[in-house]
Short mmCIF file of C-alpha atoms in Angstrom, two decimals:
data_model
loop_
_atom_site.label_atom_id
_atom_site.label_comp_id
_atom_site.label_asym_id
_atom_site.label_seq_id
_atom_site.Cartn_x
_atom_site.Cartn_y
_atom_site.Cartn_z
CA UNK A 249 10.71 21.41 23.79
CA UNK A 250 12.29 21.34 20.39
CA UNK A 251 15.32 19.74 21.73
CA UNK A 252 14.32 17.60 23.87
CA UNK A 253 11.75 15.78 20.86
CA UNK A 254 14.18 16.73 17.95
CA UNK A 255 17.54 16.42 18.80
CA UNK A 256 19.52 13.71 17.01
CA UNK A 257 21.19 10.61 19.02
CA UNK A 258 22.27 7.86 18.03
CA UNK A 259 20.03 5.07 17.15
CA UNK A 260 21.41 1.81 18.21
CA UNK A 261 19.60 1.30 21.37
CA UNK A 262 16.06 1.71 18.93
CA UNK A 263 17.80 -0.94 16.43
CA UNK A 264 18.61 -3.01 19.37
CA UNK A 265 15.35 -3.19 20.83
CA UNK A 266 13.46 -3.46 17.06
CA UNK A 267 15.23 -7.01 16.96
CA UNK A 268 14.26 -8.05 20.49
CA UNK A 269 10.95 -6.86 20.46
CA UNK A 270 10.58 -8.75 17.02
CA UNK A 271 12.12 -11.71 18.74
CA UNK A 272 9.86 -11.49 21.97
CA UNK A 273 6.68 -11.35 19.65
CA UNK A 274 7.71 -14.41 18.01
CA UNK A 275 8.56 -16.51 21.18
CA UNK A 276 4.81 -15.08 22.66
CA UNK A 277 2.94 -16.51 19.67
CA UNK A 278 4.61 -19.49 20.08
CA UNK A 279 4.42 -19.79 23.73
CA UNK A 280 0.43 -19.09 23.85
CA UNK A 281 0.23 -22.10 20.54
CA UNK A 282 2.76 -24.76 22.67
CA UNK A 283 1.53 -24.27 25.94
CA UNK A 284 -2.32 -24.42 25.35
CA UNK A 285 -3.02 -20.88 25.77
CA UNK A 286 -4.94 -20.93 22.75
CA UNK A 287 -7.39 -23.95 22.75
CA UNK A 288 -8.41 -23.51 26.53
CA UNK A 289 -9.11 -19.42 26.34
CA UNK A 290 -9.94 -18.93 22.72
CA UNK A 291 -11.12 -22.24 21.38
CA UNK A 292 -12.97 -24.59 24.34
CA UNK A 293 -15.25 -21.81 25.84
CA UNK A 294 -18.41 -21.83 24.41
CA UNK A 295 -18.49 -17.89 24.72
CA UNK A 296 -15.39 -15.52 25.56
CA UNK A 297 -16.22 -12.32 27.43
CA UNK A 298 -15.02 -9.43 25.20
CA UNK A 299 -14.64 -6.17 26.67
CA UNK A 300 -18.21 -4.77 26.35
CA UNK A 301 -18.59 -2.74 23.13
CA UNK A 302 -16.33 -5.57 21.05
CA UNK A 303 -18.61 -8.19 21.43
CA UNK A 304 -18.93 -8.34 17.66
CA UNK A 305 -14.55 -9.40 18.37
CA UNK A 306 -15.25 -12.94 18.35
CA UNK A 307 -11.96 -15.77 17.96
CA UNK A 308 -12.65 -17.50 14.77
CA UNK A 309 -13.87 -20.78 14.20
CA UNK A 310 -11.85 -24.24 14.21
CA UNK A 311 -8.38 -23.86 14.28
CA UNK A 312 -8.66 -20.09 13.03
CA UNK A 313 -6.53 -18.83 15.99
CA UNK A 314 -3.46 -21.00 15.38
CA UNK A 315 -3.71 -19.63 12.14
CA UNK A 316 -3.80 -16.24 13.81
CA UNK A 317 -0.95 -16.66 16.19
CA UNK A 318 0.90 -18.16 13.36
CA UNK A 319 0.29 -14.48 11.24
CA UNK A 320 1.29 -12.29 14.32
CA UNK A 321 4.52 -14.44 14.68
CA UNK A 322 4.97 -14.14 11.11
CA UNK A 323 5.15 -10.43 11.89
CA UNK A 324 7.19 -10.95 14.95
CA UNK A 325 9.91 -12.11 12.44
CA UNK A 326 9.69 -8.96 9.75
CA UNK A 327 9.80 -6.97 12.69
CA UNK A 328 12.57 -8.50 13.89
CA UNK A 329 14.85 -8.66 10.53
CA UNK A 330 13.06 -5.04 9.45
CA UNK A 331 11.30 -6.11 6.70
CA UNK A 332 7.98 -4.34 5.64
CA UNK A 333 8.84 -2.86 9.08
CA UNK A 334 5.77 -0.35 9.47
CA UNK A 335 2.88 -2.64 7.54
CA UNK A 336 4.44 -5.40 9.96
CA UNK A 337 4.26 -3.66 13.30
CA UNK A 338 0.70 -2.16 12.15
CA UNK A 339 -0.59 -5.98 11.06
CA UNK A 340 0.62 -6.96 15.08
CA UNK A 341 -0.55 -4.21 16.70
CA UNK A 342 -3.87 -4.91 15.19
CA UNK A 343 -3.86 -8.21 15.71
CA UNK A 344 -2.89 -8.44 19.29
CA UNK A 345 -5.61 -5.25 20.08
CA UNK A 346 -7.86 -7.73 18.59
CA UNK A 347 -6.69 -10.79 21.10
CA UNK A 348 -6.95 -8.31 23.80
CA UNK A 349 -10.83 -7.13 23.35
CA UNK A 350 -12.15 -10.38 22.29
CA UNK A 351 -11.43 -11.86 26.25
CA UNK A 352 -11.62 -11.02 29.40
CA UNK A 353 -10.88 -14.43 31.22
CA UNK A 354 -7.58 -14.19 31.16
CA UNK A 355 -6.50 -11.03 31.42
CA UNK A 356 -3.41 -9.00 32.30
CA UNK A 357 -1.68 -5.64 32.77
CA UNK A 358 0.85 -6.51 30.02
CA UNK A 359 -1.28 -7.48 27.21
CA UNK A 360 -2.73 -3.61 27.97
CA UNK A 361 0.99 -2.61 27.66
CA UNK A 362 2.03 -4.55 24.23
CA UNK A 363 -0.85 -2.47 22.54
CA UNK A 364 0.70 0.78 23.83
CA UNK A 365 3.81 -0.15 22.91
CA UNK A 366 3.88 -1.84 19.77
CA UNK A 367 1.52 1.43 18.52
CA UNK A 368 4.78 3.28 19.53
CA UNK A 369 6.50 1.42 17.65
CA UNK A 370 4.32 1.78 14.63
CA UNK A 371 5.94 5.54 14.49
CA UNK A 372 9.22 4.89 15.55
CA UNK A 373 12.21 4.92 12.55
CA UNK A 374 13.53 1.62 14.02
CA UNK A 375 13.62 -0.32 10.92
CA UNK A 376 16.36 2.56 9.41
CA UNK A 377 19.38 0.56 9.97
CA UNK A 378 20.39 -3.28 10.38
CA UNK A 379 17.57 -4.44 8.60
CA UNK A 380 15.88 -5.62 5.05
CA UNK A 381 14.20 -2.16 4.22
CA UNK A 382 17.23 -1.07 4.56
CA UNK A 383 19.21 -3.48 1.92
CA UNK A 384 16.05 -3.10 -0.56
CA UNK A 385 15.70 0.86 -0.18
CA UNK A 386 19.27 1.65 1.33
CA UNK A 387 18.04 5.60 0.84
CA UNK A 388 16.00 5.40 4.00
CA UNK A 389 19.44 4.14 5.90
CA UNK A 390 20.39 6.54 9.22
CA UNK A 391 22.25 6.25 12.50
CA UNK A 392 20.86 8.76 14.13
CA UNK A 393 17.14 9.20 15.41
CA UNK A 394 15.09 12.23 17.26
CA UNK A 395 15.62 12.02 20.93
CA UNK A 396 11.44 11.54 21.37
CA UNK A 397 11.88 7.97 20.51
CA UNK A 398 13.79 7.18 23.60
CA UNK A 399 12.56 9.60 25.53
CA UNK A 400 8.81 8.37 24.74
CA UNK A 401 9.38 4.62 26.09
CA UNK A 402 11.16 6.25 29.25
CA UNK A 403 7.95 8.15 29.75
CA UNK A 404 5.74 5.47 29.66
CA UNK A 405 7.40 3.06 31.89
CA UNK A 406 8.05 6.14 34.35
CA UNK A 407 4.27 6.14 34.16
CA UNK A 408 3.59 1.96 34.31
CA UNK A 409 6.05 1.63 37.59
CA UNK A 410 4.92 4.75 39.47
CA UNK A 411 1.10 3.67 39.55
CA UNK A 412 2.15 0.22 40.20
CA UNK A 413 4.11 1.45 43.17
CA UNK A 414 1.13 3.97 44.43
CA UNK A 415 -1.34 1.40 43.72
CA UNK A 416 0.40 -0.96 46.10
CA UNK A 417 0.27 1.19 49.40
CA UNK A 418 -2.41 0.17 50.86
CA UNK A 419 -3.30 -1.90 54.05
CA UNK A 420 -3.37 -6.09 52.95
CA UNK A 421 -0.37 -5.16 50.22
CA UNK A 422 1.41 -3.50 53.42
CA UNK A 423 1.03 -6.26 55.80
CA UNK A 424 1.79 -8.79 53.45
CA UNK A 425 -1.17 -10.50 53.61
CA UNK A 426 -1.75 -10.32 49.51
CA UNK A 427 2.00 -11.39 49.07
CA UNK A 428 1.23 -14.54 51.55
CA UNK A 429 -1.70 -15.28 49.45
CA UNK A 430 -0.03 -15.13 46.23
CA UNK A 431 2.42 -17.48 47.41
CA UNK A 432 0.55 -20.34 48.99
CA UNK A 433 -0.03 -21.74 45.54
CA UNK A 434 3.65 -21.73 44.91
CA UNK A 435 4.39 -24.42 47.59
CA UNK A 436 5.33 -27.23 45.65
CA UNK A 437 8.12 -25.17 43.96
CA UNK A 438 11.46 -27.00 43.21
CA UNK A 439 13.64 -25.62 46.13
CA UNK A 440 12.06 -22.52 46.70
CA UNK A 441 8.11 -23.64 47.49
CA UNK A 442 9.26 -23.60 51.15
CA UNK A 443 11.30 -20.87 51.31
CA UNK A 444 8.30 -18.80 49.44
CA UNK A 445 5.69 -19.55 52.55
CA UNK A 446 8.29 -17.70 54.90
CA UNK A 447 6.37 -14.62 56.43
CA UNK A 448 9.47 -12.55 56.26
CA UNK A 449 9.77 -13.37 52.10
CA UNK A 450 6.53 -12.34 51.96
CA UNK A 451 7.61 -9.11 53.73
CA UNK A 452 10.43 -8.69 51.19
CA UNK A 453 7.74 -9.16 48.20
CA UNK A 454 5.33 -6.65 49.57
CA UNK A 455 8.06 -3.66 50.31
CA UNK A 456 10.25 -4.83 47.78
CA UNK A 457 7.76 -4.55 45.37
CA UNK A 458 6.63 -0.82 46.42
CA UNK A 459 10.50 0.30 46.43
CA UNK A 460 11.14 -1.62 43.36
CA UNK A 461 8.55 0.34 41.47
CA UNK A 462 8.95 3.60 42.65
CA UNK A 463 12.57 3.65 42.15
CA UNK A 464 13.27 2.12 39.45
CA UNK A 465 13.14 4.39 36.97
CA UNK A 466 14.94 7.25 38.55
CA UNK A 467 17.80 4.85 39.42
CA UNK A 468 18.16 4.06 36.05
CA UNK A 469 18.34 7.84 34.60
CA UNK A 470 21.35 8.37 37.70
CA UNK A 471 24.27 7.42 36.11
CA UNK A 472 25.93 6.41 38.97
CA UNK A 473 23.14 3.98 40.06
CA UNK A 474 22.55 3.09 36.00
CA UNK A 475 24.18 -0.56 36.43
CA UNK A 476 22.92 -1.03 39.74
CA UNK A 477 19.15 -0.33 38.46
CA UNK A 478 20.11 -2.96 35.67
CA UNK A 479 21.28 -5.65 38.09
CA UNK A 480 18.08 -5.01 40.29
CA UNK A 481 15.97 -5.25 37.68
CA UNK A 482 17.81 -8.70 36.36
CA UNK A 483 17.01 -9.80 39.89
CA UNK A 484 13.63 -8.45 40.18
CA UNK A 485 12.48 -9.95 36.82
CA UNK A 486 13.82 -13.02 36.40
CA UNK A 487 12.09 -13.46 40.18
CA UNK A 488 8.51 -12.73 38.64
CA UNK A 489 9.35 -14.38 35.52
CA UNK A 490 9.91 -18.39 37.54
CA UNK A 491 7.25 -17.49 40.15
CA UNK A 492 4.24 -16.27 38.09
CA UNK A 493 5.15 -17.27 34.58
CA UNK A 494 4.07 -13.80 33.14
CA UNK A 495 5.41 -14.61 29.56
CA UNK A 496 7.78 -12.11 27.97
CA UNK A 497 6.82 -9.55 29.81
CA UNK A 498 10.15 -9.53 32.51
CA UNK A 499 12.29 -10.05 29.17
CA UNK A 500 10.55 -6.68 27.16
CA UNK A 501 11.23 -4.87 30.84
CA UNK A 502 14.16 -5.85 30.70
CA UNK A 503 15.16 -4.97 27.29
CA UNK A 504 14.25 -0.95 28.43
CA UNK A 505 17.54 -0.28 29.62
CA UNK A 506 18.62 -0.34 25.86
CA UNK A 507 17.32 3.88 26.36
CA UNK A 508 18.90 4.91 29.39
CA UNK A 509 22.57 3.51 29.08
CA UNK A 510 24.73 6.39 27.18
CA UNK A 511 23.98 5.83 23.53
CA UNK A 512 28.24 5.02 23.34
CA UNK A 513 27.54 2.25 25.49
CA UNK A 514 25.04 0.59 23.51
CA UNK A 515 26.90 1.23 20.42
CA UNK A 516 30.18 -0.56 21.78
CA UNK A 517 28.64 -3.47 23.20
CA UNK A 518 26.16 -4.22 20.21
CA UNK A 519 26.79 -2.29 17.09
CA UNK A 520 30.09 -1.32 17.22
CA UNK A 521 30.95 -1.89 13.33
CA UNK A 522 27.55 0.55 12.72
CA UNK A 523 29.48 4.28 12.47
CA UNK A 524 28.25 6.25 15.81
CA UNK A 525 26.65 9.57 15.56
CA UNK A 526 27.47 12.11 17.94
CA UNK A 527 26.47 15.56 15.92
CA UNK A 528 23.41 16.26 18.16
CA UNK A 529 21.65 18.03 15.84
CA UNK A 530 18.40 19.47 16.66
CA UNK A 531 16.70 18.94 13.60
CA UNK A 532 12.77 19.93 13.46
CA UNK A 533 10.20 18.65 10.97
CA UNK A 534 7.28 20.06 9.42
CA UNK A 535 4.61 18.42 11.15
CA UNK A 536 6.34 19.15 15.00
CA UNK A 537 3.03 21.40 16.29
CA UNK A 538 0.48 18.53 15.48
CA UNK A 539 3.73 16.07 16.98
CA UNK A 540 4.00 18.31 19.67
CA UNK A 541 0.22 18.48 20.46
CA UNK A 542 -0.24 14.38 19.63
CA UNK A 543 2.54 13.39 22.13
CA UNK A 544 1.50 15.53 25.17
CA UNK A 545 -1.85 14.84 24.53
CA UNK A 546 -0.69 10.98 25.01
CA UNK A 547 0.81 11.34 27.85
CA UNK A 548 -1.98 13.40 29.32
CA UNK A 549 -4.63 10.35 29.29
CA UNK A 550 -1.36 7.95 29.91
CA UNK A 551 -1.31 10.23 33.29
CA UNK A 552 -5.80 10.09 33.52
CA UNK A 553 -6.70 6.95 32.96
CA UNK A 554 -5.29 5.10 35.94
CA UNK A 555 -6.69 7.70 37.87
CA UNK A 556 -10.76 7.84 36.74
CA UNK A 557 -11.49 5.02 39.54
CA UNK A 558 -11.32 7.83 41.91
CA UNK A 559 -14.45 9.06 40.89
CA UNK A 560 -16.43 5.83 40.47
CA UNK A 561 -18.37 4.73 44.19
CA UNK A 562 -16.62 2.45 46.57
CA UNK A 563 -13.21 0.89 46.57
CA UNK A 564 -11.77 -0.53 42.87
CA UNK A 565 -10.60 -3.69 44.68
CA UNK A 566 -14.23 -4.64 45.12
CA UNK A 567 -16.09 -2.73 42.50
CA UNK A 568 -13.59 -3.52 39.68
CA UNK A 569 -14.65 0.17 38.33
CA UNK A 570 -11.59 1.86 36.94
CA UNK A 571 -9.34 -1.45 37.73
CA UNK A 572 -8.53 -2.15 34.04
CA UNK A 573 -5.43 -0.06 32.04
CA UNK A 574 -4.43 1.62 35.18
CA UNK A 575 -1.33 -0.85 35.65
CA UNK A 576 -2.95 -2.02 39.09
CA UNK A 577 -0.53 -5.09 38.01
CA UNK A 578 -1.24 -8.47 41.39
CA UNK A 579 -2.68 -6.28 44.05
CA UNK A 580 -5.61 -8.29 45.18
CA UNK A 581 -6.88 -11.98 45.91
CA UNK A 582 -10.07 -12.63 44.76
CA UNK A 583 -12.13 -15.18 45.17
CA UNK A 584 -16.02 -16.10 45.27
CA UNK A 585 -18.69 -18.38 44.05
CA UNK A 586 -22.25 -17.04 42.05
CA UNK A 587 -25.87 -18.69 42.09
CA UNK A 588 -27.55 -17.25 38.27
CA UNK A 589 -31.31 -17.34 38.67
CA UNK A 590 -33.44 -17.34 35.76
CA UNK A 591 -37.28 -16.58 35.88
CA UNK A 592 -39.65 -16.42 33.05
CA UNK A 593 -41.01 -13.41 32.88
CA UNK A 594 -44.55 -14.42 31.90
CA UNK A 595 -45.02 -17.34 34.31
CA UNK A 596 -42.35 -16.59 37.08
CA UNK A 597 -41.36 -20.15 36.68
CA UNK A 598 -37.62 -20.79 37.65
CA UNK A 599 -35.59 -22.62 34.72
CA UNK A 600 -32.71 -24.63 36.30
CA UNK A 601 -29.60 -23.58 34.67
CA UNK A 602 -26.04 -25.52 35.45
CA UNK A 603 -22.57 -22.94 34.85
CA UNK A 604 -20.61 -25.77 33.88
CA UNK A 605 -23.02 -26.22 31.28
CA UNK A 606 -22.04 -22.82 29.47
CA UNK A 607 -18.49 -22.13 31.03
CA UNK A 608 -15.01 -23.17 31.48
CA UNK A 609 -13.39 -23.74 35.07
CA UNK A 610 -11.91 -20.50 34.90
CA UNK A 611 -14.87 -18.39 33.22
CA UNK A 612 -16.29 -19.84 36.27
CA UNK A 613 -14.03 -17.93 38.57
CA UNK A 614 -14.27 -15.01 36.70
CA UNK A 615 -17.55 -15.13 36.46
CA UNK A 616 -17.98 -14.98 40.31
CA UNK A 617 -15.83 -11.84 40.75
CA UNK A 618 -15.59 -9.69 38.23
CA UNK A 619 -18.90 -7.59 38.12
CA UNK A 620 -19.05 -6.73 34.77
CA UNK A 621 -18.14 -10.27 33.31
CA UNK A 622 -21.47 -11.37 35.34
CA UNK A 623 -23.46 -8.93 33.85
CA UNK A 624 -22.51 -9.85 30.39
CA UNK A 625 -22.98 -13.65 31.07
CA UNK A 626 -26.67 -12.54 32.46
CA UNK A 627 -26.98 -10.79 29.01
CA UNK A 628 -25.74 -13.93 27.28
CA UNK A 629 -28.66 -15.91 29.50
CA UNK A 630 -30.98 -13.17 28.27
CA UNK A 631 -30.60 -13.86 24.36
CA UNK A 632 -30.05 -17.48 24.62
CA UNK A 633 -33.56 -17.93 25.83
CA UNK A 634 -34.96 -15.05 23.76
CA UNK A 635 -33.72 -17.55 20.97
CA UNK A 636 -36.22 -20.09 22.03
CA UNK A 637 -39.22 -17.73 22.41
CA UNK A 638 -38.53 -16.49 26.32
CA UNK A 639 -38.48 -13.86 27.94
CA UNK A 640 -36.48 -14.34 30.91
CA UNK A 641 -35.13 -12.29 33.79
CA UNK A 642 -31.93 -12.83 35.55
CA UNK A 643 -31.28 -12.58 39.16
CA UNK A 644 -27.64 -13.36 40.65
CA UNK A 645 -26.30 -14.07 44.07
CA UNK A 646 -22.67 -13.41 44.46
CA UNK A 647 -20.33 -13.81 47.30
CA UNK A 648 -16.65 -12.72 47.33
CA UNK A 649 -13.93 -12.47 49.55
CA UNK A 650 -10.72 -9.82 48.58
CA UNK A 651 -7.60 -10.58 50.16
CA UNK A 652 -9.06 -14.12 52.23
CA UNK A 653 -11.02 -11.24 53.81
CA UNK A 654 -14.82 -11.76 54.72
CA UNK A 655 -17.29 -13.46 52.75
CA UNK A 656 -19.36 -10.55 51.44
CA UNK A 657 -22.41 -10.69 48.58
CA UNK A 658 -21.13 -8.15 45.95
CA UNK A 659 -24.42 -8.17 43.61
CA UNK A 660 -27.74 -6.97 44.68
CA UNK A 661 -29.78 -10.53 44.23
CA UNK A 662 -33.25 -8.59 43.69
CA UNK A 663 -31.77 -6.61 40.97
CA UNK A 664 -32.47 -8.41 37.50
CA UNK A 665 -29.68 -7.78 35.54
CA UNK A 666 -31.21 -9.23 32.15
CA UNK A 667 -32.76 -5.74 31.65
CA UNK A 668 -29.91 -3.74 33.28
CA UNK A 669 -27.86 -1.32 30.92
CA UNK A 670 -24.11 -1.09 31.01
CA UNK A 671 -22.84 2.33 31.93
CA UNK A 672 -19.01 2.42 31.31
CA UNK A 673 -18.65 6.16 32.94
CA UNK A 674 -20.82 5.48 35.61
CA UNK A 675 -20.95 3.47 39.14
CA UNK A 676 -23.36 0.05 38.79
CA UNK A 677 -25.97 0.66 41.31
CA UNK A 678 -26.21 -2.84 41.51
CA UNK A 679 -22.88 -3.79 43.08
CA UNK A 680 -23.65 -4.08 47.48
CA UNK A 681 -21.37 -1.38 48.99
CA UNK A 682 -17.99 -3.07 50.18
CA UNK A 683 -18.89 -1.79 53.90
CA UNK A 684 -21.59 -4.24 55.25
CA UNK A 685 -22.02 -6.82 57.52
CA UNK A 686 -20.01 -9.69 58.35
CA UNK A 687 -21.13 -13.02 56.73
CA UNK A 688 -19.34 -15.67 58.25
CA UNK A 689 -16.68 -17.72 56.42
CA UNK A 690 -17.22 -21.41 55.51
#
């Protein structure tokens, strides 16, 4: 254990990737400012679904959250040029945890695995060559590193690709009919819209996809399949990057290979005026049993989590129990349409109440399939009225179809889910079993 977390390599691939990472946090702040990103999730709703617990996470008022992308760009750019390196990557991580929780509209795998990562990074000595800290203190300089910071990015992305591969076998992923789905909105694509409705390309996405993902990683520690795993994943990437515009994610993928290429390599093709250590010295510190017993026990809930919606009821494609941080990254089609009921409690009267009144267009679709987004809007309901002196209860008719399957009611409308409690470890007796009868489609 002691050499395989303390060893010494060299650390140009960890320079390397501090500069791109910096660079790729800049170019996301600025992406989510240019493209809108900001004023139609964070700005125009008049309430943003935080993950329940963080309600209390709120964007700030006005044009607070330019202001805020703006500051975590700011850090992109100390990260990048390793300056303040650790009170920089702490101020991001922070800050994009704290994007993260406070929404739920628009979420997605990656912003999950920016947190992990830039926390990594937190710890990491990436900031001890190449950099400002380094010019201002140059005592802290090295070019070498312990082999754990490689190894611990390997790990986790062993991890993110082999659920995403498991989580994909399964019957509508199999017989393309997700991939077919996913692609009938990419129709009016320059050159390829056409090509993209082809049943056979959406063959090639589905297996692809599986072989892709379960692969991947082992290719890449194979030396003699290391520059065919990079090519792949150029391929593979820079696909998902044009068709679903998933931000820097392909880029930061990318950007992994940095840690399984020989340390040499990276050295000659990047660094090569840096001098190249090659003592391998296994050299342990003080602190390596709480290290020891920190990392494995990381890696023990990085294994865990993905795997708790096992023991919620029902399948996580229609429950949503156990879907979130469990890289289940495109696997489903969802879609559905919700009827909120209010009722005074006191007189049973019915108060007309209009969604587009208190929601966005696509708070609107979220709010019609994800069942824990509709119970916090039925909360929201709850107080707003309790504001004006009523007591109200809140009854909800919900139908959904997963995968342009059939039309099926996911909430149980006689439930009122004003005075329901939210049990995080626990299966909603309110969601209508997946297994029921046929509704017919409209």
């Amino acid at each position: 254990m002691h050499k395989l977390l303390f060893k010494h390599i060299d650390n140009s691939a960890l320079i390397v990737f501090r500069i791109i990472f910096g660079f790729l946090i800049i170019m996301e702040s600025i992406g989510a400012i240019s493209t809108g990103y900001i004023r139609r999730t964070l700005m125009e709703p008049q309430v943003t679904f935080s993950f329940i617990g963080f309600e209390w996470l709120q964007p700030l008022p006005g044009y607070g959250m330019y202001y805020y992308y703006g500051v975590m760009g700011l850090c992109g750019l100390f990260i990048m040029i390793g300056y303040k390196y650790r009170w920089s990557m702490l101020a991001f991580t922070i800050l994009w945890t704290g994007t993260y929780l406070m929404q739920k509209s628009s979420y997605n795998n990656h912003y999950y695995l920016l947190i992990l990562l830039s926390a990594i990074m937190v710890f990491q000595p990436a900031h001890k060559y190449l950099s400002v800290d380094v010019r201002l203190n140059p005592k802290i300089k090295m070019i070498s590193m312990p082999n754990w910071c490689a190894l611990v990015f390997i790990l986790q992305m062993f991890i993110v690709y082999t659920y995403g591969a498991i989580a994909k076998i399964y019957p509508d992923w199999l017989n393309a009919s997700v991939a077919e789905i996913l692609m009938k909105s990419k129709e009016d694509y320059v050159l390829v819209g056409k090509l993209l409705q082809q049943k056979w390309t959406h063959y090639a996405i589905a297996y692809v996809g599986i072989v892709f993902d379960a692969l991947i990683i082992p290719l890449f520690l194979w030396k003699r399949t290391r520059v065919l795993a990079f090519c792949a994943s150029i391929f593979f990437h820079l696909f998902n990057s044009f068709i679903f515009q998933i931000g820097i994610f392909p880029y930061l993928s990318l950007s992994f290979a940095l840690f399984f290429f020989s340390s040499s390599t990276i050295h000659r093709l990047f660094l090569k005026n840096k001098p190249y250590y090659d003592q391998q010295e296994i050299i342990v510190p003080k602190y390596h049993k709480p290290f020891i017993a920190v990392f494995i026990t990381y890696f023990i809930i990085q294994i865990g989590l993905p795997l708790r919606h096992w023991f919620f009821t029902d399948d996580v494609l229609w429950t949503e129990e156990g879907h979130r941080l469990s890289w289940r990254m495109m696997l489903r089609a969802k879609s559905g349409h919700s009827t909120f009921k209010v009722v005074d409690a006191k007189t049973n009267e019915q108060i007309p109440i209009k969604l587009e009144d208190y929601l966005s267009s696509k708070q609107l679709r979220t709010v019609s399939t994800k069942p824990d987004v509709i119970w916090q809007f039925s909360q929201r309901l709850k107080r707003l009225f309790a504001a004006q002196g009523r007591d109200v209860k809140v009854y909800v008719t919900t139908y959904v179809r997963v995968n342009g399957g059939e039309l099926k009611q996911l909430i149980d409308p006689n439930v009122d889910l004003a005075n329901e409690e939210w049990h995080p470890f626990k299966h909603s007796d309110w969601l209508l079993p997946s297994q029921q009868e046929k509704l017919p489609k409209d």
